[in-house]
PDB file of C-alpha atoms in Angstrom:
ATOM      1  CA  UNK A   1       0.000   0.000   0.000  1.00 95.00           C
ATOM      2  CA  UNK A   2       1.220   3.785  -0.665  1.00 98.00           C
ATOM      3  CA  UNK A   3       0.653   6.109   2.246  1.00 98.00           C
ATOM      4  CA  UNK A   4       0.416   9.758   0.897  1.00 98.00           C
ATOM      5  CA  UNK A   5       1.485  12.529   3.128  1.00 98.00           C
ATOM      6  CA  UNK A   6       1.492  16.287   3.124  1.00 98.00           C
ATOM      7  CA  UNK A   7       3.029  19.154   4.880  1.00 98.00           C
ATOM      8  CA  UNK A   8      -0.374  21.152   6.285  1.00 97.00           C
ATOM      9  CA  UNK A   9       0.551  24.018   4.143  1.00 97.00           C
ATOM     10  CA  UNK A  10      -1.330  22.181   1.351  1.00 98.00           C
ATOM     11  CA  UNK A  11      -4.513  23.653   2.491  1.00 97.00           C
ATOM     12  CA  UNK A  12      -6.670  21.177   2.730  1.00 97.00           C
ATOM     13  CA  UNK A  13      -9.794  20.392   4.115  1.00 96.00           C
ATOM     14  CA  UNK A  14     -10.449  18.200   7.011  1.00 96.00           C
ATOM     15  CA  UNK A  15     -13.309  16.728   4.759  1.00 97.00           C
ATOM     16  CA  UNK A  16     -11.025  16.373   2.177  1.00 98.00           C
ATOM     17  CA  UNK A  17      -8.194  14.915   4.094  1.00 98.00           C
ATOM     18  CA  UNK A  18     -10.252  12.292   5.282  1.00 98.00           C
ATOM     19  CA  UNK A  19     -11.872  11.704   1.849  1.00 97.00           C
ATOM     20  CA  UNK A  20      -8.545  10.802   0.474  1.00 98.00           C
ATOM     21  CA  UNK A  21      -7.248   9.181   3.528  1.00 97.00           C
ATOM     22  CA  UNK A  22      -4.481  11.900   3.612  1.00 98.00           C
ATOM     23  CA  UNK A  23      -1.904  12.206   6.547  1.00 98.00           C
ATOM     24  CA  UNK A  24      -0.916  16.071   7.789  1.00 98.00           C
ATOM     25  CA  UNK A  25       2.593  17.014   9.304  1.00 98.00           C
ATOM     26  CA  UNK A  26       1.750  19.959  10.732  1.00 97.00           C
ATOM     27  CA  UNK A  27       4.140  23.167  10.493  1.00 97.00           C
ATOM     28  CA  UNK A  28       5.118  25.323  13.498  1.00 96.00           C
ATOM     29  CA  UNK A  29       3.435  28.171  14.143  1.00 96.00           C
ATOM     30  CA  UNK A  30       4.989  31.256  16.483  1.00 95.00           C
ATOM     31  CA  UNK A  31       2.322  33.220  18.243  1.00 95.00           C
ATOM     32  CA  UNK A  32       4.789  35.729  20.350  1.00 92.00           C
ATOM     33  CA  UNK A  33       6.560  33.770  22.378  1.00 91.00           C
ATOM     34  CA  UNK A  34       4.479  30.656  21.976  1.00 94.00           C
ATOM     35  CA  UNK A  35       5.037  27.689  19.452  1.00 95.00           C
ATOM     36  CA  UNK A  36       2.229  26.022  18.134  1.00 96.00           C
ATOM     37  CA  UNK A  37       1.194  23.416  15.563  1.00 96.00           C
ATOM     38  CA  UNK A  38      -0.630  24.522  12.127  1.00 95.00           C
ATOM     39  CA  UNK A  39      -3.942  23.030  12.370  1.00 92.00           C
ATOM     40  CA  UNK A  40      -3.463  21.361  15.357  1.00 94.00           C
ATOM     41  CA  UNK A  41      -3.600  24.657  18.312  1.00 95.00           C
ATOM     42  CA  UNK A  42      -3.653  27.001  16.333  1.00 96.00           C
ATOM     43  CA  UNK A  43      -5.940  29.538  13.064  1.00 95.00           C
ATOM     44  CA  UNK A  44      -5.789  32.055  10.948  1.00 95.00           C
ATOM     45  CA  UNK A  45      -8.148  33.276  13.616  1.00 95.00           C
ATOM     46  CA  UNK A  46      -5.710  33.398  16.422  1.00 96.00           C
ATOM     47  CA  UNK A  47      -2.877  34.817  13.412  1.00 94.00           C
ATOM     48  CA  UNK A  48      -5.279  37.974  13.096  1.00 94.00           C
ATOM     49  CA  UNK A  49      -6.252  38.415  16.294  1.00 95.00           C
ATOM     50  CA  UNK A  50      -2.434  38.401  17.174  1.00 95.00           C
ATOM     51  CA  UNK A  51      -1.476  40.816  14.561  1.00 92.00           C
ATOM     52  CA  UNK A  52      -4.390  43.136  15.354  1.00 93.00           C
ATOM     53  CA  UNK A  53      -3.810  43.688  19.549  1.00 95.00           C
ATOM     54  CA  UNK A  54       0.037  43.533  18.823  1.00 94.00           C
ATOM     55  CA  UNK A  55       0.899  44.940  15.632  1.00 90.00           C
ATOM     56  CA  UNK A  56       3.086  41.787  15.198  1.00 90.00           C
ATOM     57  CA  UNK A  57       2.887  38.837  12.667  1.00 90.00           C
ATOM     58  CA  UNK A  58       3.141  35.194  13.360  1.00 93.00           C
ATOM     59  CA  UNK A  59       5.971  33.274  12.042  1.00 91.00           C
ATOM     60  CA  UNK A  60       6.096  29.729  10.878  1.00 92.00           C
ATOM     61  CA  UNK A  61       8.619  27.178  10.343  1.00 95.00           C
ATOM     62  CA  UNK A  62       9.478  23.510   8.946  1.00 96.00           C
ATOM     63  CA  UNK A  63       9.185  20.513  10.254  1.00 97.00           C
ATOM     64  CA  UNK A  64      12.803  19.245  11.741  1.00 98.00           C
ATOM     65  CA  UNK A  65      14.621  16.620  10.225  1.00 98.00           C
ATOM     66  CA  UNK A  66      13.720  14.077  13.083  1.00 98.00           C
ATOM     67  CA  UNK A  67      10.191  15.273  12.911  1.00 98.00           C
ATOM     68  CA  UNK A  68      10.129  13.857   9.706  1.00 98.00           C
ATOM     69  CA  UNK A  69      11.965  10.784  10.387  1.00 98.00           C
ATOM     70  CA  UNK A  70       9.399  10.011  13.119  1.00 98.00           C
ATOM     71  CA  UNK A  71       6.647  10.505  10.886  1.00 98.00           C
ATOM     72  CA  UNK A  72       7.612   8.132   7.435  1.00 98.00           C
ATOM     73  CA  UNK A  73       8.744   5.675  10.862  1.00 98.00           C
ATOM     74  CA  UNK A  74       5.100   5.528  11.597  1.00 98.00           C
ATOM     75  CA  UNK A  75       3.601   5.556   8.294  1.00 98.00           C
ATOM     76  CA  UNK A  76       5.876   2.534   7.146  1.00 98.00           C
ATOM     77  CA  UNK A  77       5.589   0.370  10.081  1.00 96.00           C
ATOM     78  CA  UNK A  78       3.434  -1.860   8.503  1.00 93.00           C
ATOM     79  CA  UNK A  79       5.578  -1.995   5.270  1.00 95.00           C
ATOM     80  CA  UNK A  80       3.571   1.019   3.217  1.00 97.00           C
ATOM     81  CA  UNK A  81       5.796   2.911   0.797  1.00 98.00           C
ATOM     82  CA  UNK A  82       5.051   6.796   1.106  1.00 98.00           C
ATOM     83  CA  UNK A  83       5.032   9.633  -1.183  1.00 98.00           C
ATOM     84  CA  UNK A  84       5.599  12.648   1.076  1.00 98.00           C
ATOM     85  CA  UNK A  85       4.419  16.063  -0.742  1.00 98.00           C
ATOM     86  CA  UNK A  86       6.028  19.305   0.101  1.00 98.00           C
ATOM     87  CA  UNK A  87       5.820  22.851   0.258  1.00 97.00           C
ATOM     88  CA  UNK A  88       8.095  24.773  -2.205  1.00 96.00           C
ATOM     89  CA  UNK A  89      11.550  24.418  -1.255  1.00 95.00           C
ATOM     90  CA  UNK A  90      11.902  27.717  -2.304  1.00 93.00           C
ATOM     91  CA  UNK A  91       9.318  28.940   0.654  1.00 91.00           C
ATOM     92  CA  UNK A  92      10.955  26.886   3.403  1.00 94.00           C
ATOM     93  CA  UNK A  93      13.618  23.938   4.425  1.00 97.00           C
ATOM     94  CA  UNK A  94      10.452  21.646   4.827  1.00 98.00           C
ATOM     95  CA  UNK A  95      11.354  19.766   1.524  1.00 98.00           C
ATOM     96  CA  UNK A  96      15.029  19.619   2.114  1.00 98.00           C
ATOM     97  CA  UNK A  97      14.397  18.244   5.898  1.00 98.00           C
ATOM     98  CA  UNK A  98      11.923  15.490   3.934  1.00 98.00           C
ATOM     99  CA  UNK A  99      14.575  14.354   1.488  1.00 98.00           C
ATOM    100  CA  UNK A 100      17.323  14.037   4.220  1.00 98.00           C
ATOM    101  CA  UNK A 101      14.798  12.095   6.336  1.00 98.00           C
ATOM    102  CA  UNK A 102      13.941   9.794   3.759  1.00 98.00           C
ATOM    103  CA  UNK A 103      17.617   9.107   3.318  1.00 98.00           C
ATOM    104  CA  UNK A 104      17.382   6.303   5.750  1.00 97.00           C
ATOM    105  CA  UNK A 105      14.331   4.771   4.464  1.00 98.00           C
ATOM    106  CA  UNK A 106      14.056   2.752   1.296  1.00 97.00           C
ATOM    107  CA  UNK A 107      10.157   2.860   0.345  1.00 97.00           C
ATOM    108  CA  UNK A 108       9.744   6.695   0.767  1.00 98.00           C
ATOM    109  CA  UNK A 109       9.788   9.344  -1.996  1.00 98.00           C
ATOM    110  CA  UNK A 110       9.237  12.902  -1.312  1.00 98.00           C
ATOM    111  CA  UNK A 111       7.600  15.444  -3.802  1.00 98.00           C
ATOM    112  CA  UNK A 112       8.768  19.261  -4.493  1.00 98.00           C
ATOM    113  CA  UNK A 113       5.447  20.828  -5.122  1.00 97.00           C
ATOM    114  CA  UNK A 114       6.669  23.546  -6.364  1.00 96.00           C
ATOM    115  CA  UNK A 115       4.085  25.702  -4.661  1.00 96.00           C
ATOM    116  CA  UNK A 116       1.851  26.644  -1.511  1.00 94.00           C
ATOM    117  CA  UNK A 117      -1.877  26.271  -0.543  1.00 96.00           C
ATOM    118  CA  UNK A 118      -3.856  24.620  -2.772  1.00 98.00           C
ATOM    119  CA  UNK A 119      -1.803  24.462  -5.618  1.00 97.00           C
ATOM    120  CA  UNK A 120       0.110  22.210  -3.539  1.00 97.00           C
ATOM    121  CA  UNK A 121      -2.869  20.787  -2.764  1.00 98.00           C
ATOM    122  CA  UNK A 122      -4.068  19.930  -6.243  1.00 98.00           C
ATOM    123  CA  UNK A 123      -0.551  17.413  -6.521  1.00 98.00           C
ATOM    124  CA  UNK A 124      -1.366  15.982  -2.945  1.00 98.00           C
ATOM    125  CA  UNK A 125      -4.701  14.913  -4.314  1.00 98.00           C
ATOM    126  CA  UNK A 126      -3.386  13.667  -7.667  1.00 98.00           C
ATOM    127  CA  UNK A 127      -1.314  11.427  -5.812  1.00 98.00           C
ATOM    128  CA  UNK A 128      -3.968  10.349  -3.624  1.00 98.00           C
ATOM    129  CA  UNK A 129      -5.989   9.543  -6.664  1.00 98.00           C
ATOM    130  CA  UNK A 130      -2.561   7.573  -8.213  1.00 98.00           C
ATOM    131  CA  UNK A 131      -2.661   5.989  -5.067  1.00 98.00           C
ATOM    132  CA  UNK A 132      -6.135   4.488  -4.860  1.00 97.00           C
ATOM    133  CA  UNK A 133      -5.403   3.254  -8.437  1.00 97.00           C
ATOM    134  CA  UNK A 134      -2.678   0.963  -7.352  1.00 97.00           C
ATOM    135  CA  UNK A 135       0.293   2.451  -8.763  1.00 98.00           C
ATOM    136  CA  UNK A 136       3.498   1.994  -7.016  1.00 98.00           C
ATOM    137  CA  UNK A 137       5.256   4.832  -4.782  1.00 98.00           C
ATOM    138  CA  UNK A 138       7.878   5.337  -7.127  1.00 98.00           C
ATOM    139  CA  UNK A 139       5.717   6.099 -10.353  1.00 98.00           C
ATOM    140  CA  UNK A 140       3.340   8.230  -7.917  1.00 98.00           C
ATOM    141  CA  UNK A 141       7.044  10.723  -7.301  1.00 98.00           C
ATOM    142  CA  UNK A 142       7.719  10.861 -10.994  1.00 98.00           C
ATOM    143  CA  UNK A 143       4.474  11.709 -12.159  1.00 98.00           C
ATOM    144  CA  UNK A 144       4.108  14.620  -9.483  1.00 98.00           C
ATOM    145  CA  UNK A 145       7.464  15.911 -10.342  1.00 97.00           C
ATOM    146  CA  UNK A 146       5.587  16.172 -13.762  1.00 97.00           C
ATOM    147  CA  UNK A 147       2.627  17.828 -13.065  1.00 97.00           C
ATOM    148  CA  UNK A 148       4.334  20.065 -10.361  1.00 96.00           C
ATOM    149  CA  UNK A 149       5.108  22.958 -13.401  1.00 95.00           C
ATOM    150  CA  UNK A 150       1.016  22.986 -14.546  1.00 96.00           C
ATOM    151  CA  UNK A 151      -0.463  23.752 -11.058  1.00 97.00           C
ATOM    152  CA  UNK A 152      -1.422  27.767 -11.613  1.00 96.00           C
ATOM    153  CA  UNK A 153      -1.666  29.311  -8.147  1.00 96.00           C
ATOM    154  CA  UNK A 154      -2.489  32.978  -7.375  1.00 95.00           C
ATOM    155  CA  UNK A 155      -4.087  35.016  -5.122  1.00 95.00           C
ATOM    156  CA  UNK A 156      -5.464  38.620  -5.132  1.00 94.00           C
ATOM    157  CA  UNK A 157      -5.054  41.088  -1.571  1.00 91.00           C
ATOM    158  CA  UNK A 158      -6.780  44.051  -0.624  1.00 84.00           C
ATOM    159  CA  UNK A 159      -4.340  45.348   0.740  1.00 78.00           C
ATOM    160  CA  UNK A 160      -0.381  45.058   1.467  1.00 72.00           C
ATOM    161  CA  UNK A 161      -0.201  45.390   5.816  1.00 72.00           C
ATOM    162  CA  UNK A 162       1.299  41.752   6.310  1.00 72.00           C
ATOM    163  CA  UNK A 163       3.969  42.000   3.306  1.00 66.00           C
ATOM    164  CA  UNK A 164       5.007  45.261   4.630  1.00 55.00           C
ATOM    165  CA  UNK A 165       4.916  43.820   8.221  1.00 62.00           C
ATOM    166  CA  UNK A 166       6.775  40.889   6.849  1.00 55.00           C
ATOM    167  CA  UNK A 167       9.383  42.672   4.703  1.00 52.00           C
ATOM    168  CA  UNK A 168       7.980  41.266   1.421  1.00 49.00           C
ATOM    169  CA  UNK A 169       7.137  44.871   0.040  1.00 45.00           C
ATOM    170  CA  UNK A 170       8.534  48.650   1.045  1.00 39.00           C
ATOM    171  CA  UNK A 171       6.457  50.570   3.328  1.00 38.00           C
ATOM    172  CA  UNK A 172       6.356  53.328  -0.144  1.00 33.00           C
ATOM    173  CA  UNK A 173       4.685  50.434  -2.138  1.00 43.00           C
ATOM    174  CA  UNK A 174       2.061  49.976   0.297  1.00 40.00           C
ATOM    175  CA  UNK A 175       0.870  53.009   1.283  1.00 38.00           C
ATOM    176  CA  UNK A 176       1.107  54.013  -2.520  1.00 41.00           C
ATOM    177  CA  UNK A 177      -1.394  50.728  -2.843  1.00 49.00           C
ATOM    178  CA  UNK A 178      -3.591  51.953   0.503  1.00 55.00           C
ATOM    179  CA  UNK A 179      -3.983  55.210  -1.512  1.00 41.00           C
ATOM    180  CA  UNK A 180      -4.802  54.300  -5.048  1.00 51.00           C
ATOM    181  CA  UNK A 181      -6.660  51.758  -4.285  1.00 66.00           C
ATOM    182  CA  UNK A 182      -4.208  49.230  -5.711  1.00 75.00           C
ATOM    183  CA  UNK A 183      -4.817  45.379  -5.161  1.00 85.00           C
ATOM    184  CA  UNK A 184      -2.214  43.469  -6.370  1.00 84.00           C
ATOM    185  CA  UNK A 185      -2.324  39.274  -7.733  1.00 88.00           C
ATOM    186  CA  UNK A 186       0.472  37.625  -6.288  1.00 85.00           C
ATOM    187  CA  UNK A 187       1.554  34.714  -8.279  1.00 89.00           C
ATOM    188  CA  UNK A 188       3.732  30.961  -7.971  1.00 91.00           C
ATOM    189  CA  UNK A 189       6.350  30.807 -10.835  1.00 87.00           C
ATOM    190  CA  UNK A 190       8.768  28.364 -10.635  1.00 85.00           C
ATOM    191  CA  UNK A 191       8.193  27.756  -6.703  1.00 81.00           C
ATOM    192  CA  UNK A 192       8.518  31.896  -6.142  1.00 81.00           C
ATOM    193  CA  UNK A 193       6.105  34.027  -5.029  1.00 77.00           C
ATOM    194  CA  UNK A 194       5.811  36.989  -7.624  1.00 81.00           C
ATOM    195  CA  UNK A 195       3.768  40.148  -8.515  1.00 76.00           C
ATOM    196  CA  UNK A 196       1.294  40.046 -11.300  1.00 80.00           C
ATOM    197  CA  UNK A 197      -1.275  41.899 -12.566  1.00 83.00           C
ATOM    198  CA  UNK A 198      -2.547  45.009 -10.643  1.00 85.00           C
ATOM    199  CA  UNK A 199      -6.204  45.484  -9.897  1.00 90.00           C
ATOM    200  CA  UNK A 200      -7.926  49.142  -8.341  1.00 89.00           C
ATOM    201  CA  UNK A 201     -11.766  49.622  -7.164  1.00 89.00           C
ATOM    202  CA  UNK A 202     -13.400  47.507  -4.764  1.00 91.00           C
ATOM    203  CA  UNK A 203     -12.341  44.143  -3.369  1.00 93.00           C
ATOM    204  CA  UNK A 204     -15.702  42.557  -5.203  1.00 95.00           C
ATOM    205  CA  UNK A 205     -14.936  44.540  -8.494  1.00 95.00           C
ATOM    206  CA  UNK A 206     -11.089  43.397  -7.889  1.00 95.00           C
ATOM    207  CA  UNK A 207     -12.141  39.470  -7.403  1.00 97.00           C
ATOM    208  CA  UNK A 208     -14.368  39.382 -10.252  1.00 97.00           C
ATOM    209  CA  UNK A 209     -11.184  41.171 -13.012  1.00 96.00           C
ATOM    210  CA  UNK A 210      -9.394  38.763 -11.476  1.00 96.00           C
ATOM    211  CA  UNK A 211     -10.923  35.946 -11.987  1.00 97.00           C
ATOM    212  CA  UNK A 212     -11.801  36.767 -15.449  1.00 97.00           C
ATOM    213  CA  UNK A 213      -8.355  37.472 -16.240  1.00 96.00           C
ATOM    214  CA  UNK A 214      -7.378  33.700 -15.358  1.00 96.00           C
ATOM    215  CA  UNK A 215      -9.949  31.906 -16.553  1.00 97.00           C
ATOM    216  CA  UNK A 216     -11.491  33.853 -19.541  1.00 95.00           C
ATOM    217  CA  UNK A 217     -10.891  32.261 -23.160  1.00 89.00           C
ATOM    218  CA  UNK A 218      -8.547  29.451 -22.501  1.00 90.00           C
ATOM    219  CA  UNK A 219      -7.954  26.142 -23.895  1.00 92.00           C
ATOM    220  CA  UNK A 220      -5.293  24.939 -21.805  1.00 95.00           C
ATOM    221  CA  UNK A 221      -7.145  24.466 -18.519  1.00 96.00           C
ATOM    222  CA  UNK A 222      -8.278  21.089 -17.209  1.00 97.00           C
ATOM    223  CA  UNK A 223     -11.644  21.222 -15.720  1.00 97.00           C
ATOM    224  CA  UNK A 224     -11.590  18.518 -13.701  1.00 96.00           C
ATOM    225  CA  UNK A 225     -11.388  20.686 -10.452  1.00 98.00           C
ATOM    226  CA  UNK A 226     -10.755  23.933  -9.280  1.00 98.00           C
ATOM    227  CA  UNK A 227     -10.100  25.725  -5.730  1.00 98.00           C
ATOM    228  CA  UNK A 228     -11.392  28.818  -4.696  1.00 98.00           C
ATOM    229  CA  UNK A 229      -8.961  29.462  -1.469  1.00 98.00           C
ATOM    230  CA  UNK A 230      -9.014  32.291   0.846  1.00 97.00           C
ATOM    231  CA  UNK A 231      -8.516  34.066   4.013  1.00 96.00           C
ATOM    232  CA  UNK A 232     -11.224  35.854   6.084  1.00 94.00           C
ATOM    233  CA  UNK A 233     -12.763  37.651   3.306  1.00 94.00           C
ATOM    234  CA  UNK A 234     -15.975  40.199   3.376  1.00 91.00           C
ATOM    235  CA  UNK A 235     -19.289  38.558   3.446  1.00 92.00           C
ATOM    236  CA  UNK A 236     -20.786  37.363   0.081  1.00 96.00           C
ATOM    237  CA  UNK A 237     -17.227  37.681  -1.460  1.00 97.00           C
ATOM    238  CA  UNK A 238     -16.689  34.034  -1.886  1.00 97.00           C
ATOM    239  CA  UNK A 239     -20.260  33.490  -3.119  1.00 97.00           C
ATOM    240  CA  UNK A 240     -19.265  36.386  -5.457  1.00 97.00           C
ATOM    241  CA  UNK A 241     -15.781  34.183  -6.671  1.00 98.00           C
ATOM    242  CA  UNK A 242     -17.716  30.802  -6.811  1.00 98.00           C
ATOM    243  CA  UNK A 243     -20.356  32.884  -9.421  1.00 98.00           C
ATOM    244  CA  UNK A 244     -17.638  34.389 -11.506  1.00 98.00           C
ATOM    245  CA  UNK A 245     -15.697  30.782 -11.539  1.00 98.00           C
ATOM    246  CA  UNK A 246     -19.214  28.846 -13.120  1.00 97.00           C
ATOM    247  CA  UNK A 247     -19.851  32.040 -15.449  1.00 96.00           C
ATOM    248  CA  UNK A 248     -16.359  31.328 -16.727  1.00 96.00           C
ATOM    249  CA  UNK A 249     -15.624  27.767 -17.266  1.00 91.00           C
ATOM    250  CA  UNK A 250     -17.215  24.561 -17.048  1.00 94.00           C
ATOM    251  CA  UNK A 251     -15.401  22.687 -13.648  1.00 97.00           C
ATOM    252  CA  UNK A 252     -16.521  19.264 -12.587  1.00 97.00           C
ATOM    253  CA  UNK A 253     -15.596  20.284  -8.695  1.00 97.00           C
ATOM    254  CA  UNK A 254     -15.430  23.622  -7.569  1.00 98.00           C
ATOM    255  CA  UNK A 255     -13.987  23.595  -3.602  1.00 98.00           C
ATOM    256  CA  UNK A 256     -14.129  26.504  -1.670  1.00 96.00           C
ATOM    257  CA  UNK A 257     -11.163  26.180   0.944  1.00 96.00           C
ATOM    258  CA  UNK A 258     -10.118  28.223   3.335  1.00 95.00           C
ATOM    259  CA  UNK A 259      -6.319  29.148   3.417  1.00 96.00           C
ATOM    260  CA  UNK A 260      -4.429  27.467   6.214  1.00 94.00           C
ATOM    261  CA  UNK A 261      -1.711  29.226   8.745  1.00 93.00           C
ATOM    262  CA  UNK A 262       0.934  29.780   6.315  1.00 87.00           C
ATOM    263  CA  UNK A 263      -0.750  31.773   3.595  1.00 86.00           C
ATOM    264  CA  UNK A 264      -2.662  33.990   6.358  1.00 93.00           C
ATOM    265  CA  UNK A 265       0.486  34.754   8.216  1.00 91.00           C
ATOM    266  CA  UNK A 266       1.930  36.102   4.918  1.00 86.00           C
ATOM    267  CA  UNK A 267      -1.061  37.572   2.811  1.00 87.00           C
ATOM    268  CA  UNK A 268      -3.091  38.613   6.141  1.00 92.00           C
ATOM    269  CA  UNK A 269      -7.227  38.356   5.749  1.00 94.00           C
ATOM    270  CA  UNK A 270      -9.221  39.791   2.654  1.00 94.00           C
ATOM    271  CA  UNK A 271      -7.042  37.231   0.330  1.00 94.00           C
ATOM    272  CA  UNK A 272      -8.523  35.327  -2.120  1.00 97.00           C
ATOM    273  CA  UNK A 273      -7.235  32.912  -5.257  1.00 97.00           C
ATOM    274  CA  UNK A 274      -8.459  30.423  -8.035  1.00 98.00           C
ATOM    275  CA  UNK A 275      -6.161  27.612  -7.818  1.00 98.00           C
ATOM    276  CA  UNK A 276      -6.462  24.617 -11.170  1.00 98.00           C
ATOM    277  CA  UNK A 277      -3.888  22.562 -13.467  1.00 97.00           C
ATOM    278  CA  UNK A 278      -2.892  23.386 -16.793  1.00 94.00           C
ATOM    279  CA  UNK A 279      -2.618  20.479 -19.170  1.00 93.00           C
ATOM    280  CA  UNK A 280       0.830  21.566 -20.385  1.00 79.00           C
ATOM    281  CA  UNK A 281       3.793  23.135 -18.530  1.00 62.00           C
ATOM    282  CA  UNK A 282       3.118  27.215 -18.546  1.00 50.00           C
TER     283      UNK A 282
END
């Protein structure tokens, strides 16, 4: 049997977890001086509550080395084979840690997503899906490492306080933003986190360019399934995404998700993206 695993940044939902019979390493999570587990003690709740009475962000970081090697211990006790799918290794060491865990194990294979959130989410289920079909752990790895490159992740803000607060953006850029209304999409390319396109009027008005923008008149999209992800957002906001999403393609599963510790403590709430899979490399 092949155990599939995932670093909680993945974004996934405990419905879907269990759906897929999906096992979660949990990142840590720094809330001032206190460490917690993503998913486990602590929200994006308890993030933006922290970074509203404080002024502070939360931090988060990997999983050690023997955190790992405790976990693919357990999974393969029984003689499984794992495929372990990671963040980015450009976002974190989580990946790196993996790989050297796996060192000492023989039936273990860890996956480079290439990306955060859902986008790493869509591989995690793919392999799920490989999984339940019976193919081997090794031929699970390769075919990630393939479809890694056609996950299209982005996400649209409202407004820049947690990349300021977190260094990702000058304190100039934002207020400039604040002022002219300017939302920007922030973008995965090759495991990075870049600017794209840049939206101004309301968040709703924002959401809906957006999501026109990525979806409208393409014919490289698979439409199997598609996440709408996001962070505490203004009411009717996601209904207003989910709307936009049907008017412009024709999805078998559209999942609304809500984005997990790591996205939140970076992006901050009023965050929203349209996660899918290309069917060639972009």
């Amino acid at each position: 049997m092949v155990r599939i695993s995932a670093d909680s940044t993945c974004d996934l939902s405990k419905e879907l977890i269990e759906k897929y019979d999906i096992t979660i390493t949990p990142l840590y999570v720094r809330v001032g001086e206190e460490e917690r587990l993503d998913g486990v003690n602590v929200s994006p709740d308890d993030i933006f509550a922290h970074f509203d009475s404080t002024g502070k962000l939360c931090t988060t970081a990997a999983l050690s080395i023997s955190d790992y090697a405790e976990h693919f211990k357990r999974l393969t006790a029984g003689g499984d084979s794992v495929v372990h799918v990671s963040i980015s290794a450009e976002f974190s060491s989580c990946y790196q840690n993996a790989c050297a865990a796996a060192e000492d194990f023989t039936n273990v294979y860890v996956v480079d997503s290439r990306n955060l959130s859902t986008g790493h989410g869509h591989i995690v289920i793919e392999a799920a899906l490989m999984a339940q079909q019976g193919l081997d752990a090794a031929t699970i790895k390769e075919r990630c490492d393939e479809l890694a490159p056609r996950v299209d992740a982005s996400f649209v803000l409202e407004h820049l306080n947690y990349l300021y607060k977190g260094g990702r953006c000058s304190g100039v850029a934002a207020l400039g933003a604040n002022i002219l209304g300017i939302k920007p999409c922030i973008e995965v390319k090759d495991g990075k986190m870049v600017v794209g396109s840049k939206y101004r009027g309301s968040f709703e008005k924002v959401v809906k360019a957006y999501i026109r923008e990525r979806l409208t008149a393409r014919d490289d999209i698979i439409y199997d399934r598609i996440f709408i992800t996001h962070t505490k957002c203004p009411e009717g906001i996601v209904d207003v995404a989910r709307k936009c999403v049907e008017e412009c393609g024709s999805f078998n599963e559209i999942i609304d998700t809500m984005a997990g510790c790591t996205v939140s403590s970076h992006c901050g709430p009023h965050c929203l993206g349209v996660l899918y899979i290309h069917k060639n490399k972009k």
